[in-house]
Amino acid sequence: MNSKQEVGNGKRGNRLAGALPRLSDYMKRAADRDPNRPAFIYHDVEISYAEFSAKSQQLAKYLLKAGVQKGDRLAYIMNGRPEFFYLYMAASMVGAIIVGMGTRFTAREMEYVLNNCEAKYVLTLYGLGEIKNYQERLGQACQNSPSVQNIWVVGGPAELPNALAFDEIMKDDYAEFDKDLLAREATIGPDDGLLIVYTSGTTGNPKGALMTQRNVVSEALIVCDEFGPPTGLTPDDRFLHHVPVNHVSGATEMGASPIVAGCTQVVIDQFHPVETLEQMQKHKVTIFCGVPTMFILEFNLPNFDSYDLSSVRFGMVGGSMAPKEMLEKMLTITPYCSNPLGLTETCGLVTYTDVGASADNLNKTVGKCAPEFQMKLVDAERKEVPNGTPGEIAYRGPSVIKEYFKMPEATAAAIDKDGWLYSGDVGIIDENGDLRLVGRSKEMYITGGENVYPAEVEEFISRFPGVAMVALLPVHHDVMGEVGRAYIVPKPGVTLDGKAIEEYLKDYLAPYKIPRQYVFRDSLPMTALGKIEKKVIRQEIEKEL
């Protein structure tokens, strides 16, 4: 039996039937159906769908006045505050493509993105938390980015040449552009570009994954059905949004899906365990999502059980395999949890665990391919492998990206002529038809001629009592070529011993998979999304050589 899973109809019929052509159409639909429902709760202030729609259309008309053409790129350095969503919907209406940059980006990283996508305009925060002013870095980047014409500043004064304060832009209603906006919208279809999300750039420069309106809408419709069983997302849901919007999760499944559902997003500037729990309790959040690190930090709070989370009806953990102990805790909050798998190049999630899955199942698998997709596992020659055999995971379906922007060779290497996307993830289909993620083919290292996938080893180390976080990376070895080094963060008050972990692993892993070295630390470098930033650790290792 081969490893391919075939496309089919959704769990409640064909979930993509009748899809609207533009993401912004769903915002307008929600505003028409329920204008007073909050689209966002931000800093405890409610913004209704009527206001959301009005401000987005106001900004869209300003974009027309500014000369924005179909296909123009509009970069942003934002968190998930309402102004980001105004830009998102305005771009959807006028056919522009928004391009995310991280709030932690250096001037060099900004410059690369601005030049690669040839951005004409940039929407930036004035500051966020301890970072008081982004304009200095952005100014440096723009000096070498000739395509940038204007900068729009949210939350503070405009201090750069060719910069405008966002509040000033939004003082005019631009009513003279009403007919122009209707005419422009009529030319925008589902196959037009909407969003570029840059990959992390673990190998070489980041690549800009170009997503169409169809890609984003398809992903959102599937998420609306998969999240919040047994009904799927409803307008009555309150969806926690606390992840960066320059990542695919923040822009699609956690950004676009609530708009498609017409429900409320409770927006937090930056993840902090205490603030997150306070907002969940205060605003009766029903849907909460995050990476394992976020949940671990929350669950480790000494007063965690004092928070009232009885409103929660669904939890999703993604980004990396979650420890079983953490999943068991999640299932005490809600019986419906999911540990899906997604990637930037599929516009987000593509596999989902079964409704009511146990902590053991959630810990070991990422579920089955969404029925709108096909999935297969292949060997190095891209030939299908049988179930139970590790292979690279390939997908084909409605939210696979259009291309890597301005990178035809990289696009051709990842997406074949038949539309199959080769993910670089390595997995196994188990006896129940569930996908188990073994690791990244690009992270695989070879020790004494044997292949080791770090994710598999990390999964077992994370089960060892007292382990809070773990990252496995290869280091040079004169005899074996490479051996594993485990970087481990113990739980508070716990002292761990490498020898004890090594003995424990002997019961679960072949000897060549067991790390030779153990490094214990108080913390590990993290990305803005809360994932362990292995690139930084890898740079430390390189300096040792």
XYZ file of C-alpha atoms in Angstrom:
545
model
C 0.000 0.000 0.000
C 1.491 3.344 -0.998
C 1.532 6.443 1.148
C -0.701 8.688 -0.979
C -3.835 10.139 0.608
C -6.399 11.223 -1.971
C -8.385 14.418 -2.279
C -12.069 14.381 -1.347
C -14.946 16.417 0.006
C -14.778 18.077 3.404
C -16.121 16.764 6.675
C -19.325 18.764 6.179
C -19.531 18.542 2.402
C -17.420 20.439 -0.096
C -15.880 23.104 2.093
C -14.656 25.225 -0.811
C -17.925 25.294 -2.759
C -19.223 28.819 -3.165
C -15.974 30.428 -2.011
C -16.004 34.199 -2.458
C -13.343 35.549 -4.829
C -11.567 37.915 -2.417
C -10.711 37.702 1.271
C -12.139 41.193 1.795
C -15.536 39.917 0.605
C -15.834 37.965 3.865
C -15.203 41.096 5.925
C -17.963 42.889 4.021
C -20.295 39.932 4.426
C -19.753 39.925 8.190
C -20.311 43.692 8.321
C -23.595 43.305 6.425
C -24.836 40.391 8.512
C -23.810 41.574 11.956
C -22.396 45.119 11.822
C -22.182 45.621 15.578
C -20.335 42.397 16.346
C -16.741 43.075 17.426
C -14.229 42.145 14.758
C -11.411 42.896 17.213
C -10.890 43.496 20.890
C -7.593 45.336 21.164
C -6.350 46.832 24.434
C -9.867 46.127 25.746
C -11.440 48.333 23.041
C -14.004 46.772 20.709
C -13.902 47.510 16.971
C -17.064 46.400 15.200
C -17.236 44.749 11.809
C -18.955 47.889 10.519
C -15.981 50.021 11.587
C -13.507 47.411 10.340
C -15.114 47.432 6.903
C -15.425 51.221 6.760
C -11.792 51.845 7.712
C -10.516 49.163 5.332
C -12.457 50.700 2.446
C -11.246 54.158 3.462
C -7.639 52.941 3.319
C -8.288 51.175 0.012
C -9.425 54.470 -1.501
C -6.323 56.183 -0.148
C -4.197 53.506 -1.831
C -5.872 54.354 -5.124
C -5.188 58.030 -4.554
C -1.538 57.189 -3.796
C -1.280 55.451 -7.157
C -1.146 51.838 -5.962
C -1.586 49.499 -8.920
C -2.696 45.901 -9.109
C 0.230 43.684 -8.094
C 2.155 46.433 -6.263
C 3.851 45.277 -3.073
C 3.057 46.945 0.262
C 5.456 45.942 3.037
C 4.580 46.058 6.725
C 6.352 45.881 10.070
C 3.425 45.262 12.365
C 1.906 43.140 15.056
C -1.691 41.973 14.735
C -3.248 45.294 15.700
C -6.274 46.535 13.719
C -4.225 48.719 11.354
C -2.589 45.595 9.961
C -5.986 44.139 9.137
C -7.106 47.398 7.515
C -4.085 47.121 5.207
C -4.761 43.411 4.598
C -8.357 44.020 3.505
C -7.523 47.195 1.571
C -4.878 45.297 -0.393
C -7.388 42.539 -1.101
C -9.789 45.116 -2.550
C -7.286 46.947 -4.779
C -5.219 43.919 -5.820
C -2.024 44.872 -4.006
C 0.218 42.306 -2.314
C 1.183 42.785 1.321
C 4.641 41.650 2.424
C 5.523 40.963 6.054
C 8.706 41.916 7.876
C 9.375 40.884 11.476
C 9.392 43.384 14.326
C 12.807 41.981 15.267
C 14.332 42.408 11.810
C 17.661 44.176 11.509
C 18.143 46.925 8.931
C 19.948 44.400 6.704
C 17.032 41.954 6.851
C 14.568 44.731 6.062
C 16.699 45.874 3.142
C 16.789 42.363 1.679
C 12.994 41.988 1.774
C 12.298 45.489 0.459
C 14.618 44.964 -2.496
C 13.582 41.394 -3.211
C 9.879 42.244 -3.383
C 10.437 45.783 -4.730
C 8.050 47.282 -2.190
C 6.587 50.692 -3.055
C 5.142 51.488 0.363
C 5.803 50.435 3.955
C 3.411 50.444 6.913
C 5.428 50.460 10.134
C 4.870 50.659 13.850
C 6.375 53.572 15.707
C 7.282 51.210 18.530
C 6.300 48.027 20.328
C 7.074 47.220 23.939
C 10.713 47.859 24.723
C 11.433 48.724 21.081
C 10.550 52.398 20.920
C 11.310 53.303 17.332
C 11.502 51.191 14.194
C 12.118 54.147 11.954
C 15.876 54.284 12.494
C 16.325 50.731 11.205
C 13.788 51.217 8.454
C 15.456 54.457 7.410
C 18.769 52.647 7.032
C 17.102 49.932 4.970
C 15.286 52.389 2.721
C 18.522 54.207 1.862
C 19.411 51.171 -0.242
C 15.863 50.303 -1.354
C 15.064 52.611 -4.273
C 11.594 51.171 -4.898
C 10.174 52.537 -1.603
C 8.177 55.731 -2.208
C 6.394 56.326 1.107
C 6.344 55.103 4.701
C 3.212 55.141 6.834
C 3.773 55.232 10.598
C 1.282 53.785 13.098
C 1.241 54.814 16.748
C 3.543 57.823 16.620
C 4.907 60.715 14.584
C 6.465 60.281 11.157
C 10.153 61.156 11.462
C 11.639 59.963 8.171
C 11.700 61.620 4.759
C 8.631 60.641 2.707
C 6.892 59.369 5.841
C 3.293 60.055 6.847
C 1.484 59.408 10.117
C -1.240 56.805 9.605
C -3.700 58.851 11.664
C -3.253 61.747 9.253
C -3.952 59.502 6.273
C -7.197 58.329 7.862
C -8.643 61.822 8.429
C -10.100 62.012 4.896
C -12.872 59.723 3.658
C -11.667 59.886 0.002
C -15.286 59.750 -1.160
C -14.236 60.894 -4.630
C -12.650 57.442 -5.099
C -15.815 55.427 -4.325
C -16.479 54.538 -7.963
C -12.792 53.903 -8.646
C -12.680 51.370 -5.815
C -15.708 49.509 -7.158
C -14.147 49.445 -10.608
C -10.816 48.176 -9.276
C -12.443 45.453 -7.163
C -14.236 44.137 -10.224
C -10.853 43.380 -11.798
C -9.489 41.429 -8.802
C -10.003 37.664 -8.863
C -9.082 34.600 -6.815
C -5.833 33.970 -8.689
C -4.403 37.425 -8.023
C -1.643 37.765 -5.449
C -2.486 38.903 -1.918
C 0.289 38.010 0.501
C 4.018 37.280 0.518
C 5.435 35.511 3.564
C 9.197 35.117 3.733
C 10.574 31.776 4.836
C 13.003 31.708 7.741
C 16.098 31.481 5.587
C 17.777 28.607 7.428
C 19.665 27.909 4.203
C 20.602 30.934 2.112
C 18.465 34.033 1.747
C 14.777 33.929 2.702
C 12.328 33.133 -0.087
C 9.093 35.060 -0.538
C 6.156 32.644 -0.728
C 3.500 34.316 -2.897
C -0.074 33.461 -1.906
C -3.141 34.268 -3.961
C -6.593 35.279 -2.774
C -7.690 31.699 -3.533
C -4.820 30.262 -1.462
C -5.693 32.340 1.597
C -9.468 31.907 1.317
C -9.152 28.127 0.809
C -6.919 27.782 3.856
C -9.281 29.894 5.948
C -12.383 27.947 4.908
C -10.750 24.637 5.832
C -9.570 25.995 9.191
C -13.075 27.322 9.898
C -14.380 23.774 9.559
C -11.547 22.000 11.396
C -11.263 24.328 14.403
C -13.889 24.325 17.123
C -15.597 20.951 16.739
C -18.314 19.843 16.499
C -19.630 22.977 14.746
C -16.498 24.594 13.327
C -15.895 28.286 13.924
C -19.048 30.362 14.392
C -19.615 34.127 14.667
C -19.990 33.680 18.421
C -16.407 32.477 18.826
C -13.661 34.618 20.298
C -10.338 33.742 18.734
C -7.087 34.616 20.512
C -4.547 36.292 18.203
C -1.106 36.691 19.749
C 1.408 35.616 17.104
C 3.438 37.659 14.587
C 1.570 38.545 11.412
C 4.653 38.280 9.205
C 4.412 34.510 9.775
C 1.940 32.409 7.848
C 0.038 31.360 10.975
C -0.574 34.947 12.068
C -1.723 36.046 8.631
C -3.805 33.052 7.507
C -5.196 30.488 9.953
C -5.160 32.901 12.909
C -5.697 36.098 10.903
C -7.887 35.317 7.904
C -9.949 32.445 9.345
C -11.765 34.500 12.016
C -12.700 37.054 9.336
C -14.097 34.316 7.095
C -16.065 32.979 10.077
C -17.212 36.472 11.059
C -16.088 36.002 14.653
C -14.104 38.173 17.081
C -10.324 38.298 17.408
C -8.901 39.119 20.823
C -5.591 40.700 19.823
C -2.506 40.881 22.044
C 0.540 42.918 20.982
C 3.114 40.317 22.013
C 2.823 36.970 23.721
C 3.312 37.081 27.471
C 1.929 34.212 29.560
C 0.282 36.370 32.220
C -1.240 38.934 29.852
C -2.455 36.170 27.552
C -4.258 34.355 30.351
C -5.708 37.598 31.693
C -7.109 38.491 28.273
C -8.475 34.982 27.757
C -10.284 35.153 31.075
C -11.523 38.741 30.693
C -12.854 38.381 27.155
C -13.986 34.747 27.374
C -11.792 33.396 24.593
C -13.168 30.212 23.020
C -10.375 29.324 20.549
C -6.708 29.454 21.541
C -3.689 28.436 19.500
C 0.062 28.547 19.931
C 3.362 26.730 19.852
C 4.372 24.365 22.682
C 6.660 26.949 24.285
C 3.736 29.306 24.850
C 1.621 26.691 26.574
C 4.534 25.449 28.671
C 5.228 28.975 29.933
C 1.562 29.414 30.823
C 1.168 26.028 32.485
C 4.337 26.573 34.545
C 2.921 29.688 36.190
C 2.366 28.900 39.890
C -1.134 30.423 39.782
C -2.184 29.001 36.412
C -5.132 27.095 37.868
C -6.582 30.306 39.300
C -7.497 31.588 35.826
C -11.035 30.929 34.622
C -10.685 29.371 31.179
C -14.080 27.695 31.144
C -15.030 29.551 27.945
C -12.366 27.693 25.923
C -13.806 25.040 23.610
C -10.836 24.305 21.332
C -7.057 24.429 21.543
C -4.473 24.045 18.795
C -0.766 23.472 19.261
C 1.596 23.601 16.309
C 5.053 24.580 15.151
C 6.809 21.602 16.741
C 5.940 18.341 18.451
C 4.369 18.924 21.842
C 5.322 17.034 25.035
C 2.689 14.553 26.182
C 2.543 16.101 29.660
C 1.689 19.476 28.148
C -1.010 17.960 25.934
C -2.574 16.203 28.914
C -2.826 19.578 30.625
C -4.453 21.090 27.534
C -7.060 18.342 27.529
C -8.094 19.310 31.062
C -9.060 22.734 29.668
C -10.954 21.478 26.611
C -11.572 17.950 25.274
C -10.994 19.204 21.729
C -7.347 19.792 20.881
C -5.462 19.473 17.627
C -1.796 19.110 16.709
C -1.829 19.856 12.972
C 1.038 20.296 10.548
C 1.461 23.285 8.304
C 4.099 25.152 6.385
C 4.482 28.497 4.697
C 4.286 26.982 1.219
C 0.810 25.547 1.842
C -0.451 28.859 3.199
C -0.696 27.229 6.632
C -2.151 24.010 7.941
C -2.602 20.928 5.793
C -2.985 17.967 8.211
C -5.302 17.719 11.209
C -5.586 15.260 14.062
C -8.887 13.486 14.689
C -11.590 15.117 16.781
C -11.239 13.936 20.373
C -7.691 12.628 19.866
C -5.886 11.524 23.034
C -2.731 13.134 24.386
C -0.783 10.089 23.237
C -2.096 10.430 19.675
C -1.507 14.187 19.638
C 2.039 13.634 20.866
C 2.936 11.057 18.249
C 1.165 12.202 15.076
C -0.003 15.258 13.168
C -3.111 13.492 11.889
C -4.360 13.068 8.359
C -4.187 15.239 5.287
C -7.145 17.596 4.866
C -9.469 16.040 2.266
C -9.045 19.002 -0.080
C -5.402 17.990 -0.475
C -3.435 15.043 -1.739
C -0.376 13.916 0.168
C 2.320 11.382 -0.640
C 5.671 10.316 0.811
C 8.591 9.933 -1.570
C 12.218 8.858 -1.596
C 15.217 10.849 -2.829
C 14.183 10.167 -6.456
C 10.645 11.361 -5.654
C 9.188 7.875 -6.019
C 6.404 6.953 -3.600
C 7.311 4.828 -0.599
C 4.994 2.347 1.173
C 3.283 3.067 4.471
C 5.619 2.607 7.404
C 8.640 3.810 5.421
C 10.095 7.279 6.009
C 9.794 9.640 3.070
C 9.718 13.294 2.161
C 6.173 14.651 2.425
C 4.693 16.167 -0.739
C 1.352 17.972 -1.025
C -0.971 19.099 -3.778
C -4.037 21.227 -3.187
C -5.818 24.578 -3.309
C -3.594 26.522 -0.929
C -0.184 25.505 -2.283
C 1.583 28.777 -3.088
C 1.773 30.220 -6.564
C 5.559 30.656 -6.483
C 8.582 31.961 -4.659
C 8.540 35.583 -5.724
C 11.160 36.346 -8.389
C 12.830 32.966 -7.767
C 11.853 30.678 -10.663
C 14.614 28.155 -10.003
C 13.670 27.791 -6.329
C 10.018 27.470 -7.343
C 10.792 24.732 -9.872
C 12.869 22.850 -7.292
C 10.015 22.847 -4.759
C 6.892 22.551 -6.956
C 6.861 20.152 -9.893
C 4.958 20.508 -13.174
C 2.034 18.519 -11.748
C 1.611 20.883 -8.812
C 3.224 18.716 -6.123
C 5.008 20.695 -3.423
C 7.983 18.882 -1.872
C 8.109 20.091 1.704
C 11.484 18.992 3.029
C 9.651 17.381 5.962
C 10.196 13.664 6.507
C 7.349 11.541 7.818
C 5.881 8.064 8.182
C 2.261 6.973 7.631
C 1.352 4.686 10.531
C -1.055 1.753 10.666
C -4.001 4.109 11.353
C -3.243 6.297 8.367
C -1.901 9.092 10.552
C 1.202 11.032 9.609
C 4.066 10.981 12.049
C 6.634 13.711 11.546
C 10.171 12.339 11.727
C 12.060 15.541 10.987
C 13.284 17.961 8.389
C 15.300 16.469 5.562
C 17.414 19.625 5.693
C 18.045 19.143 9.431
C 18.998 15.510 9.053
C 22.608 14.733 9.882
C 24.712 11.642 9.271
C 26.603 9.952 12.063
C 28.797 7.022 11.103
C 26.793 6.539 7.916
C 23.409 6.533 9.692
C 20.727 9.196 9.156
C 19.466 10.983 12.274
C 16.382 13.219 12.273
C 16.521 15.624 15.246
C 12.737 15.828 15.722
C 12.523 12.127 16.559
C 15.245 12.378 19.210
C 13.848 15.631 20.616
C 10.469 13.985 21.068
C 11.884 11.350 23.420
C 14.146 13.754 25.312
C 11.142 16.030 25.909
C 9.409 13.129 27.697
C 12.210 12.833 30.261
C 11.013 14.171 33.633
C 12.117 17.731 34.239
C 12.834 18.697 30.611
C 11.150 21.946 29.567
C 12.720 22.470 26.125
C 15.214 20.681 23.917
C 17.001 21.303 20.634
C 19.248 18.730 18.962
C 21.935 19.838 16.535
C 24.901 18.078 14.938
C 28.500 18.894 15.847
C 31.684 17.757 14.120
C 33.302 14.490 15.202
C 36.651 13.268 13.892
C 35.527 9.642 13.639
C 31.744 9.691 13.205
C 31.598 12.765 10.978
C 28.821 14.287 13.059
C 27.266 13.483 16.412
C 24.278 14.947 18.199
C 24.455 17.647 20.849
C 21.301 18.210 22.903
C 20.656 21.712 24.246
C 18.248 21.342 27.154
C 16.357 23.786 29.378
C 15.297 22.149 32.664
C 12.022 22.991 34.343
C 12.281 25.484 37.232
C 14.032 23.992 40.245
C 15.104 20.823 38.415
C 18.705 19.685 37.984
C 19.265 17.307 35.084
C 22.094 14.917 34.304
C 23.180 13.990 30.791
C 24.139 10.449 31.763
C 20.672 9.796 33.166
C 19.041 11.050 29.971
C 21.402 8.910 27.904
C 20.472 5.791 29.868
C 16.778 6.591 29.471
C 17.121 6.989 25.695
C 18.695 3.544 25.328
C 15.232 2.036 25.823
C 13.736 4.009 22.937
C 16.366 4.838 20.333
C 19.049 3.063 18.361
C 22.507 3.818 19.780
C 23.556 6.015 16.848
C 20.571 8.318 17.462
C 21.471 9.022 21.088
C 23.263 12.373 21.533
C 26.905 12.243 22.539
C 26.840 15.675 24.180
C 24.428 17.483 26.522
C 24.357 21.210 27.232
C 22.059 22.577 29.939
C 20.927 26.183 29.812
C 18.449 28.504 31.487
C 16.979 29.451 28.114
C 17.306 28.924 24.368
C 17.072 31.538 21.617
C 13.509 31.850 20.366
C 11.884 33.238 17.243
C 9.113 35.801 17.483
C 6.657 32.942 16.967
C 7.987 31.106 20.026
C 9.937 28.398 18.208
C 13.483 27.506 19.180
C 15.772 29.430 16.834
C 18.226 26.730 15.839
C 19.948 29.061 13.418
C 21.402 31.025 16.352
C 22.628 27.845 18.069
C 24.073 26.646 14.770
C 26.059 29.880 14.532
C 27.456 29.250 18.027
C 28.590 25.795 16.944
C 30.242 27.184 13.820
C 32.294 29.567 15.951
C 33.711 26.578 17.839
C 35.307 25.195 14.679
